[in-house]
Amino acid sequence: MKLLILGLVASVVVGVFIWLFRKKDLLSYFGSGRWWLTWLSIAVITLMDELTSIFYAPAEAFRFIGLYAIPFIVITSLLMRFLSTRMVEIAEILEHHNIRGGGVYSFSYLTLGPTFSFIAVASIMVDYVLTACISTVSAVENGLTFMSMSPLMKFVIEFGVVWGIAGLNILGLKENARFTFGVFFVVALVLILLLASALIEAPASAWGTMGTSFRGMANDMSARGLFGGYGFFIIGLSSTILAYSGIESVVQTAGLTKSWRDTGRAYIFLALTTGIFTPIIAALVLSSGLDPGEHETDLITQFAASLNGVPFGMIVGGVASIALVMAVNTAFVASSELIERVAHRYNFTWIIKPNARQSLYRVHILNAMFYTVIIVLTEGSQKILAEMYALGLVASFTINMGSLLYYRYFTGTKEIRDYNTSRFGTLVLFVILLSSFIYLGMSKPYGIALWSLAAVFFLIVGFRVAKKRAPEIVHVAQTDSPMQMVFALAEVPDDRIDIFFKRPLEGTDAPDPQVAFVTFYSPRQGIPHRVATNHYRFAQSGQSLFDSITELLYVLKYELPHKQITVHIGWPRSSWLDRLAIGVMVFSMMKLPDMFPEFHFLIEYVPRRFTS
């Protein structure tokens, strides 16, 4: 009976993939003068990255919280689906600003500036480094599950994997979407058969263990009270978040797709695949009776052997090795693309000089050296690598959510309306992730040490490079001078002058020599388009909006003392958060009449029918 069911499952999976392979433009298509990847392509690329965590995350979670890993992997899956909606929002915002891909680095640079963007680079690089290292170690351990080999020989094979993948990338041989999809077919077929076998063979005691773990977690959390329960929740989340490493890869690869909507579809696909598969298979493995402590590095492979014999275990181990080696390659490719993006921004071309095969060989060599050093320092310990990995992963999530909160606080939803999520929900996510980062930083010394060293390194190098090469320098050079506005207003025969402060995306009325429209803009977002001859753009950097306004008003006060100046301040209306922001702004603006008693001040809203 079992063989019949597994045969039917295999037939359905093979049939679905044959049907998919026959579809035109399944993985890529040509449009607008270039080739684009479909949402399925980037979803599969991310899925292959995320699926690999199943081969080490359950055992690592069990080591910290025991059988509570079963309910917490479910809870973390739900939280990651909630997080993915914010990732879609970030993809739309980046596209709106004509930024293709780059993920947390591009978004943190846009919203928070170079300092946080360098910290984001450090967090992402730590992720890539540890993805490569832990995937290499896990690939070797799973592939050699049923073979006896000395630690030295394992080191040799691990170094061979790292430098072999580096060599392939130096030669310019990268896997394409179709090859990845083919590997995905093999991996999906084997893992679905594993899941079907586990469901068929699961004894009543396994289901009882799952129920007990959920009840125990709920009782333990309630017994600890509000703050104790929250702390327990953060520990559980931090211990299981590795099961969903790679989820941010969709946003990182958004530049390969035509629209942010493809990012949304990819995240839906991930929710319906790994979002369901990972919690179920983890629960079945951890409740099976196998001791995760004895099989920390090959738990899934041993579980497969216990279900269908050693040959099936060897197949699962082989598939695990292939998938994990592909994750190593993904780390090489993604890290080189990140370094290339940063180097292009700051015109630092030495490190990204390609070879004859258009490969960033210097980046790949440096990566391979760094991966090798980390494996040696950790002695190839999956335990230490997992502890270090979790902190970098949570750091990148936290920076993303903090950047999104900051962006929405200052721009609201007026600018982008097609897709926006609850700011309160984003705030809750940010608090949870920040709490998890603090816990991991306090409890994982190796992780905080590596992350801190990477952050300090990128901050030092980044600031030295940015000081002379920052792209903002070009935009600031194009900004208008306050004296340009003063000279234009000084020539107006009428003594009455109106100064309108406009946000960068707000339009202006028809040109009027007695009227000046002023926009303070962030150089990181580029200088806004001049919409009229009396529209003046001033770069705002290193000071608050209020300070920028007062600085300009002082110039007007001393240069045009004979003019009757009326200052108009607009009233954004896009969200309750904007209204909160306007309250903070008004609190500051209340000081202006005392500082400039000779000016008129108006905070106003003008209906559209009177603005033309």
C-alpha positions as MATLAB code, in Angstrom:
seq = 'MKLLILGLVASVVVGVFIWLFRKKDLLSYFGSGRWWLTWLSIAVITLMDELTSIFYAPAEAFRFIGLYAIPFIVITSLLMRFLSTRMVEIAEILEHHNIRGGGVYSFSYLTLGPTFSFIAVASIMVDYVLTACISTVSAVENGLTFMSMSPLMKFVIEFGVVWGIAGLNILGLKENARFTFGVFFVVALVLILLLASALIEAPASAWGTMGTSFRGMANDMSARGLFGGYGFFIIGLSSTILAYSGIESVVQTAGLTKSWRDTGRAYIFLALTTGIFTPIIAALVLSSGLDPGEHETDLITQFAASLNGVPFGMIVGGVASIALVMAVNTAFVASSELIERVAHRYNFTWIIKPNARQSLYRVHILNAMFYTVIIVLTEGSQKILAEMYALGLVASFTINMGSLLYYRYFTGTKEIRDYNTSRFGTLVLFVILLSSFIYLGMSKPYGIALWSLAAVFFLIVGFRVAKKRAPEIVHVAQTDSPMQMVFALAEVPDDRIDIFFKRPLEGTDAPDPQVAFVTFYSPRQGIPHRVATNHYRFAQSGQSLFDSITELLYVLKYELPHKQITVHIGWPRSSWLDRLAIGVMVFSMMKLPDMFPEFHFLIEYVPRRFTS';
ca = [
       0.000    0.000    0.000;
       2.795    2.381    0.902;
       4.599    1.766   -2.392;
       1.376    2.398   -4.304;
       0.814    5.730   -2.560;
       4.415    6.810   -3.106;
       4.157    5.797   -6.769;
       1.020    7.911   -7.210;
       2.674   10.873   -5.480;
       5.752   10.572   -7.688;
       3.590   10.347  -10.826;
       1.684   13.498   -9.891;
       4.906   15.428   -9.181;
       6.515   14.290  -12.446;
       3.342   15.139  -14.369;
       3.171   18.639  -12.913;
       6.800   19.347  -13.774;
       6.418   17.985  -17.332;
       3.438   20.299  -17.774;
       5.431   23.231  -16.416;
       8.477   22.529  -18.596;
       6.288   22.632  -21.708;
       4.919   26.086  -20.904;
       6.294   28.957  -22.955;
       8.074   31.783  -21.104;
       7.911   29.777  -17.899;
      11.159   31.097  -16.460;
      12.121   34.082  -18.590;
      10.798   36.336  -21.333;
      11.915   39.234  -23.508;
      10.345   42.656  -23.087;
      11.250   46.350  -23.139;
      14.561   45.575  -24.812;
      15.912   43.043  -22.310;
      15.364   39.595  -20.805;
      13.399   39.332  -17.565;
      12.999   36.482  -15.111;
       9.466   35.475  -14.199;
       8.169   35.392  -10.651;
       8.508   31.597  -10.710;
      12.221   31.860  -11.497;
      13.077   34.078   -8.543;
      10.717   32.053   -6.350;
      12.531   28.821   -7.222;
      15.952   30.427   -6.720;
      14.869   31.567   -3.249;
      13.118   28.275   -2.547;
      16.323   26.349   -3.225;
      18.110   28.654   -0.794;
      15.394   28.407    1.854;
      14.883   24.645    1.529;
      18.497   23.921    2.422;
      17.924   25.190    5.962;
      15.731   22.157    6.686;
      18.899   20.036    6.756;
      20.371   21.855    9.783;
      17.751   24.167   11.368;
      15.538   21.584   13.192;
      18.489   20.013   15.015;
      19.884   23.429   15.965;
      16.477   24.575   17.224;
      16.060   21.389   19.287;
      19.449   21.978   20.887;
      18.234   25.254   22.393;
      14.527   24.738   23.140;
      13.914   20.982   22.837;
      10.527   19.870   21.534;
       9.262   23.446   21.784;
      10.992   23.770   18.401;
       7.908   22.102   16.859;
       5.396   24.887   17.675;
       7.944   27.666   17.328;
       8.892   26.635   13.777;
       5.184   26.981   12.947;
       4.971   30.385   14.662;
       8.127   31.591   12.936;
       6.728   30.484    9.572;
       3.626   32.628   10.142;
       5.807   35.558   11.195;
       7.913   35.197    8.043;
       4.760   35.318    5.891;
       3.808   38.525    7.718;
       7.328   39.841    7.108;
       7.155   38.997    3.402;
       4.274   41.467    2.909;
       6.660   44.199    4.057;
       9.291   42.898    1.661;
       6.810   43.363   -1.195;
       6.184   46.910    0.007;
       9.930   47.587    0.004;
      10.211   46.223   -3.549;
       7.495   48.622   -4.700;
       9.144   51.606   -3.003;
      12.514   50.796   -4.579;
      10.910   50.454   -8.010;
       9.132   53.788   -7.525;
      12.553   55.390   -6.994;
      13.991   53.590  -10.053;
      16.192   51.342   -7.913;
      16.417   47.807   -9.259;
      17.296   45.186   -6.663;
      19.809   45.537   -3.864;
      17.359   44.668   -1.090;
      18.213   45.870    2.384;
      21.340   47.729    1.210;
      19.521   49.826   -1.403;
      16.552   50.498    0.867;
      18.576   51.428    3.946;
      20.728   53.724    1.793;
      17.612   55.409    0.380;
      15.976   55.969    3.758;
      18.698   56.111    6.412;
      21.821   57.123    4.533;
      25.359   55.740    4.179;
      25.946   54.862    7.862;
      23.104   52.383    8.158;
      23.629   51.174    4.600;
      27.188   50.121    5.497;
      25.839   48.281    8.548;
      23.300   46.656    6.229;
      26.122   45.596    3.899;
      27.928   44.071    6.874;
      24.792   42.167    7.935;
      24.151   40.843    4.435;
      27.790   39.863    3.943;
      27.746   37.996    7.257;
      24.643   36.186    5.970;
      26.331   35.247    2.706;
      29.536   34.145    4.402;
      27.727   31.944    6.878;
      25.320   30.642    4.235;
      28.333   29.412    2.288;
      30.117   28.011    5.348;
      27.197   26.226    7.000;
      25.957   24.925    3.635;
      29.421   23.561    2.846;
      29.706   21.814    6.211;
      26.150   20.455    6.002;
      26.636   19.292    2.399;
      29.677   17.242    3.371;
      28.077   15.839    6.524;
      24.862   14.801    4.745;
      26.681   13.376    1.735;
      28.981   11.297    3.963;
      26.305   10.163    6.441;
      26.862    6.475    5.755;
      30.613    6.748    5.211;
      33.372    6.893    7.798;
      35.906    9.658    7.209;
      38.459   11.478    9.347;
      37.947   15.158   10.304;
      40.984   16.077    8.198;
      39.486   14.503    5.079;
      36.213   16.320    5.723;
      38.135   19.595    5.896;
      39.793   18.768    2.587;
      36.427   18.097    0.940;
      34.926   21.278    2.436;
      37.812   23.348    1.079;
      37.358   21.596   -2.253;
      33.685   22.617   -2.339;
      34.454   26.265   -1.524;
      37.322   26.667   -3.958;
      35.626   24.538   -6.607;
      32.566   26.811   -6.620;
      34.886   29.851   -6.593;
      36.674   28.429   -9.633;
      33.433   27.876  -11.527;
      32.407   31.474  -10.868;
      35.834   32.778  -11.907;
      35.413   30.849  -15.160;
      32.078   32.594  -15.604;
      30.002   29.436  -15.204;
      26.864   30.326  -13.260;
      23.780   28.215  -13.072;
      20.892   29.629  -15.084;
      17.239   29.634  -14.119;
      16.436   26.538  -16.194;
      19.238   24.508  -14.605;
      18.087   25.639  -11.149;
      14.546   24.628  -12.026;
      15.792   21.207  -13.116;
      17.601   20.703   -9.819;
      14.483   21.944   -8.040;
      12.505   19.173   -9.763;
      14.830   16.491   -8.372;
      14.925   18.041   -4.892;
      11.149   18.557   -4.806;
      10.456   14.976   -5.930;
      12.708   13.451   -3.258;
      11.508   15.717   -0.445;
       7.834   15.214   -1.299;
       8.392   11.452   -1.241;
      10.120   11.912    2.118;
       7.159   13.894    3.442;
       4.642   11.345    2.124;
       6.603    8.482    3.714;
       6.800   10.352    7.011;
       3.047   10.988    7.059;
       2.301    7.332    6.254;
       4.736    5.957    8.826;
       4.053    8.494   11.591;
       2.941    6.559   14.713;
       0.287    7.764   17.129;
       3.031    8.640   19.612;
       4.460   11.199   17.153;
       1.149   13.045   16.908;
       0.885   12.900   20.676;
       4.359   14.403   21.019;
       3.367   17.268   18.710;
       0.237   17.990   20.727;
       2.184   17.881   23.979;
       4.771   20.322   22.624;
       2.094   22.848   21.638;
       0.302   22.578   24.985;
       3.562   22.747   26.918;
       4.655   25.856   25.055;
       1.310   27.612   25.646;
       1.273   26.698   29.355;
       4.896   27.697   29.856;
       4.381   31.038   28.155;
       1.234   31.890   30.127;
       2.840   30.848   33.422;
       5.713   33.303   32.894;
       3.488   36.370   32.771;
       3.516   39.191   30.246;
       7.217   40.093   30.214;
       8.472   36.590   30.962;
       6.216   35.176   28.271;
       7.470   37.710   25.751;
      11.058   36.819   26.599;
      10.248   33.125   26.174;
       8.653   33.929   22.801;
      11.780   35.813   21.660;
      14.038   32.908   22.688;
      11.871   30.462   20.747;
      11.728   32.691   17.688;
      15.483   33.310   17.729;
      16.121   29.577   17.998;
      13.999   28.673   14.951;
      14.436   31.618   12.573;
      17.249   29.776   10.762;
      14.595   27.482    9.287;
      13.614   30.354    6.991;
      17.000   31.755    6.036;
      17.013   33.041    2.480;
      13.572   34.632    2.507;
      15.048   38.073    1.821;
      16.597   36.790   -1.440;
      13.438   37.639   -3.401;
      13.915   41.356   -2.728;
      17.646   41.044   -3.411;
      16.883   39.682   -6.910;
      13.997   42.079   -7.651;
      16.159   43.813  -10.267;
      15.889   40.704  -12.454;
      12.095   40.989  -12.702;
      10.004   43.565  -14.532;
       7.716   44.620  -11.692;
       7.416   44.541   -7.920;
       4.243   42.497   -8.436;
       6.461   39.569   -9.429;
       8.041   39.861   -5.981;
       4.577   39.580   -4.409;
       3.732   36.471   -6.447;
       7.061   34.871   -5.516;
       6.369   35.375   -1.809;
       2.906   33.820   -2.183;
       4.556   30.796   -3.815;
       7.027   30.525   -0.931;
       4.194   30.739    1.593;
       2.419   27.823   -0.098;
       5.571   25.688   -0.357;
       8.282   26.127    2.285;
       5.835   27.958    4.535;
       3.893   24.691    4.830;
       6.507   22.024    4.097;
       9.147   23.182    6.594;
       6.920   23.156    9.732;
       5.378   19.772    8.833;
       8.619   17.925    8.060;
      10.357   19.484   11.075;
       7.523   18.374   13.368;
       7.569   14.836   11.973;
      11.352   14.549   12.329;
      11.548   15.964   15.858;
       8.678   13.768   17.071;
       9.950   10.596   15.383;
      12.047    9.379   18.296;
      15.415   10.061   16.685;
      17.795   11.877   19.021;
      18.689   15.206   17.347;
      21.684   15.486   19.665;
      23.246   12.356   18.172;
      22.403   13.316   14.591;
      22.931   17.087   14.662;
      24.560   17.237   11.234;
      22.560   14.553    9.403;
      19.164   14.433   11.128;
      17.031   14.514    7.952;
      19.186   11.911    6.220;
      18.970    9.522    9.184;
      15.233   10.125    9.379;
      14.887    9.176    5.697;
      16.877    5.980    6.288;
      14.632    5.052    9.221;
      11.567    5.382    6.972;
      12.611    3.629    3.754;
      16.002    2.105    4.419;
      19.614    3.146    3.917;
      19.377    3.449    0.077;
      16.651    6.077    0.421;
      18.700    7.791    3.119;
      21.647    7.930    0.744;
      19.430    9.453   -1.965;
      18.187   12.115    0.457;
      21.761   12.766    1.587;
      22.888   13.154   -2.017;
      20.026   15.509   -2.812;
      20.833   17.484    0.333;
      24.449   17.822   -0.773;
      23.450   19.049   -4.241;
      20.999   21.596   -2.846;
      23.468   22.806   -0.232;
      26.282   23.157   -2.776;
      23.928   25.270   -4.880;
      23.343   27.424   -1.803;
      27.119   27.925   -1.609;
      27.099   29.058   -5.229;
      24.192   31.416   -4.507;
      26.256   32.981   -1.720;
      29.176   33.540   -4.113;
      26.978   35.098   -6.796;
      24.875   37.220   -4.440;
      27.839   38.568   -2.473;
      29.667   39.510   -5.678;
      26.557   41.330   -6.952;
      26.281   43.208   -3.646;
      29.941   44.260   -3.716;
      29.534   45.264   -7.358;
      26.536   47.456   -6.504;
      28.380   49.173   -3.652;
      31.541   49.612   -5.731;
      29.592   51.123   -8.624;
      27.873   53.570   -6.284;
      31.212   54.845   -4.998;
      33.158   54.410   -8.243;
      35.549   51.961   -6.598;
      36.415   49.976   -9.689;
      39.549   48.081   -8.657;
      37.787   45.310   -6.810;
      35.155   44.744   -9.514;
      37.489   44.651  -12.493;
      36.295   41.606  -14.510;
      38.450   39.003  -16.210;
      38.177   37.921  -19.841;
      35.075   35.889  -18.979;
      33.375   38.908  -17.374;
      33.680   37.393  -13.914;
      34.421   39.429  -10.776;
      37.353   37.147  -10.038;
      38.897   39.307   -7.316;
      35.666   39.302   -5.313;
      35.309   35.529   -5.727;
      38.896   34.902   -4.572;
      38.435   37.137   -1.514;
      35.152   35.396   -0.717;
      36.707   31.938   -0.975;
      39.567   32.999    1.301;
      37.163   34.403    3.866;
      34.908   31.314    3.760;
      37.950   29.104    4.268;
      39.133   31.150    7.255;
      35.693   30.970    8.918;
      35.493   27.182    8.432;
      38.971   26.775    9.923;
      38.268   29.093   12.884;
      35.014   27.290   13.706;
      36.607   23.881   13.016;
      33.725   23.116   10.688;
      31.268   23.141   13.598;
      27.665   23.418   12.426;
      26.723   24.455   15.964;
      28.979   27.532   16.014;
      28.150   28.489   12.430;
      24.412   28.305   13.133;
      24.748   30.577   16.178;
      26.661   33.142   14.116;
      24.277   32.858   11.162;
      21.102   33.658   13.105;
      22.373   37.033   14.320;
      23.297   38.344   10.860;
      19.965   37.169    9.474;
      17.961   38.937   12.181;
      20.116   42.070   11.810;
      19.210   42.415    8.127;
      15.498   41.871    8.901;
      15.632   44.494   11.657;
      17.298   47.094    9.435;
      14.705   46.464    6.722;
      11.769   46.986    9.075;
      13.385   50.008   10.718;
      14.002   51.571    7.315;
      10.400   50.929    6.275;
       9.074   52.527    9.458;
      11.287   55.571    8.946;
      10.259   55.888    5.306;
       6.538   55.631    5.969;
       6.754   58.031    8.906;
       8.214   60.776    6.721;
       6.362   60.101    3.457;
       3.106   58.419    4.502;
       1.209   56.628    1.735;
       0.420   59.579   -0.497;
       3.504   58.906   -2.593;
       2.789   55.194   -3.181;
      -0.742   53.830   -2.922;
      -0.759   50.592   -4.920;
       0.615   48.476   -2.070;
       1.087   49.583    1.514;
       0.778   47.737    4.798;
      -0.151   48.718    8.321;
       2.469   50.868   10.009;
       1.428   49.418   13.348;
       2.063   45.899   12.083;
       5.486   46.979   10.814;
       6.225   48.504   14.222;
       5.306   45.237   15.954;
       7.585   43.321   13.576;
      10.416   45.767   14.196;
      10.107   45.446   17.982;
      10.055   41.633   17.792;
      13.055   41.459   15.462;
      15.005   44.045   17.459;
      14.322   42.042   20.629;
      15.536   38.901   18.883;
      18.697   40.688   17.737;
      19.408   41.888   21.283;
      18.884   38.368   22.674;
      21.142   36.788   20.052;
      23.774   39.471   20.596;
      23.792   38.770   24.342;
      23.745   34.978   24.097;
      25.827   34.240   20.960;
      29.319   35.699   21.472;
      30.721   34.320   18.224;
      27.836   35.800   16.248;
      28.065   39.288   17.734;
      31.847   39.237   17.354;
      31.716   38.432   13.619;
      28.872   40.874   12.963;
      30.577   43.674   14.918;
      33.895   43.166   13.134;
      32.154   43.196    9.758;
      30.159   46.324   10.672;
      33.262   48.191   11.893;
      35.231   47.158    8.802;
      32.568   48.321    6.350;
      31.967   51.543    8.285;
      35.661   52.463    8.263;
      36.267   51.519    4.638;
      32.875   52.839    3.542;
      33.293   56.277    5.065;
      36.807   56.667    3.692;
      35.543   55.851    0.206;
      32.246   57.769    0.518;
      33.996   60.923    1.677;
      35.382   61.498   -1.823;
      33.290   59.253   -4.058;
      29.706   59.492   -2.753;
      27.157   59.987   -5.578;
      25.434   62.626   -3.433;
      28.315   64.964   -4.247;
      27.066   65.206   -7.843;
      23.485   65.963   -6.760;
      24.575   68.541   -4.187;
      26.637   70.281   -6.882;
      23.417   70.741   -8.901;
      21.453   72.249   -6.037;
      20.280   75.858   -6.151;
      21.865   78.595   -4.098;
      19.788   80.641   -1.625;
      21.269   83.754   -3.185;
      19.791   82.793   -6.553;
      16.366   83.005   -4.973;
      17.256   86.225   -3.159;
      18.434   87.953   -6.363;
      15.296   86.882   -8.230;
      12.983   88.144   -5.462;
      14.963   91.363   -5.017;
      14.165   92.370   -8.611;
      10.393   92.085   -8.059;
       8.886   95.615   -7.948;
       6.122   94.625   -5.547;
       7.048   94.505   -1.849;
       4.847   91.459   -1.243;
       6.588   88.055   -1.490;
       5.176   84.564   -0.873;
       7.416   81.630    0.028;
       5.850   78.169   -0.314;
       7.622   75.183    1.220;
       6.873   72.111   -0.890;
       7.667   68.446   -0.439;
       9.821   66.945   -3.248;
       6.900   65.223   -4.980;
       4.418   68.067   -4.746;
       3.804   70.238   -7.787;
       3.816   73.999   -8.051;
       1.495   76.606   -9.455;
       2.189   78.682  -12.557;
       5.375   80.822  -12.416;
       4.932   84.079  -10.556;
       7.859   86.444   -9.901;
       6.470   87.318   -6.465;
       6.281   83.652   -5.450;
       9.084   81.224   -4.647;
       8.528   77.496   -4.218;
      11.122   75.817   -2.016;
      11.873   72.079   -1.833;
      14.363   70.564    0.597;
      15.427   67.204   -0.755;
      17.633   64.319    0.295;
      20.674   63.977   -2.015;
      20.310   60.186   -1.679;
      17.024   60.377   -3.601;
      18.483   62.649   -6.256;
      17.641   66.251   -7.013;
      13.930   66.644   -7.880;
      12.838   67.915  -11.274;
      12.443   71.680  -11.498;
       8.756   72.155  -12.330;
       8.882   75.950  -12.751;
      11.424   78.752  -13.039;
      10.510   79.925   -9.542;
      11.033   76.463   -8.028;
      14.215   76.273   -5.898;
      15.758   72.996   -4.711;
      18.048   72.894   -1.672;
      19.939   69.813   -0.498;
      19.173   68.786    3.073;
      21.905   66.814    4.786;
      23.257   66.739    8.302;
      20.461   68.808    9.812;
      16.724   68.706   10.466;
      14.055   70.176    8.202;
      13.349   72.863   10.801;
      17.012   73.913   10.832;
      17.042   74.049    7.035;
      13.970   76.277    7.026;
      15.307   78.653    9.686;
      18.647   78.886    7.899;
      16.901   79.993    4.702;
      14.627   82.435    6.536;
      17.630   84.105    8.160;
      19.071   84.684    4.694;
      15.785   86.281    3.549;
      15.588   88.380    6.712;
      18.984   89.952    6.242;
      19.031   90.185    2.451;
      15.448   91.403    1.893;
      14.554   93.495    4.946;
      12.329   95.829    2.864;
      10.027   93.056    1.635;
       6.779   91.853    3.222;
       7.344   88.111    3.303;
       4.592   85.540    3.871;
       5.699   81.964    4.566;
       3.280   79.192    3.540;
       3.627   75.707    5.028;
       1.608   72.869    3.478;
      -0.524   70.263    5.213;
       0.053   66.574    4.261;
      -3.068   64.451    4.603;
      -2.114   60.941    3.518;
      -2.343   59.014    6.812;
      -2.793   59.273   10.574;
       0.965   58.939   10.890;
       1.421   61.971    8.658;
      -0.949   63.882   10.907;
       1.165   62.842   13.876;
       4.236   64.053   12.000;
       2.562   67.363   11.209;
       1.867   67.754   14.930;
       5.578   67.401   15.653;
       6.331   69.839   12.838;
       3.810   72.393   14.126;
       5.380   72.169   17.586;
       8.669   73.274   16.003;
       7.079   75.806   13.661;
       5.454   77.579   16.612;
       8.897   79.026   17.368;
       9.155   80.785   14.001;
       6.972   83.869   14.710;
       9.144   84.681   17.728;
      12.307   84.134   15.719;
      11.057   86.137   12.717;
       8.415   88.639   13.939;
       8.613   90.574   10.659;
       7.282   87.618    8.616;
       3.739   86.328    8.137;
       3.283   82.558    8.697;
       0.455   80.420    7.347;
      -0.108   76.675    7.801;
      -2.788   75.999    5.243;
      -4.654   73.568    3.067;
      -5.851   74.868   -0.312;
      -8.617   72.908   -2.123;
      -7.676   71.607   -5.561;
     -10.260   73.768   -7.359;
      -8.445   76.882   -6.143;
      -4.896   75.750   -6.977;
      -5.033   75.969  -10.769;
];
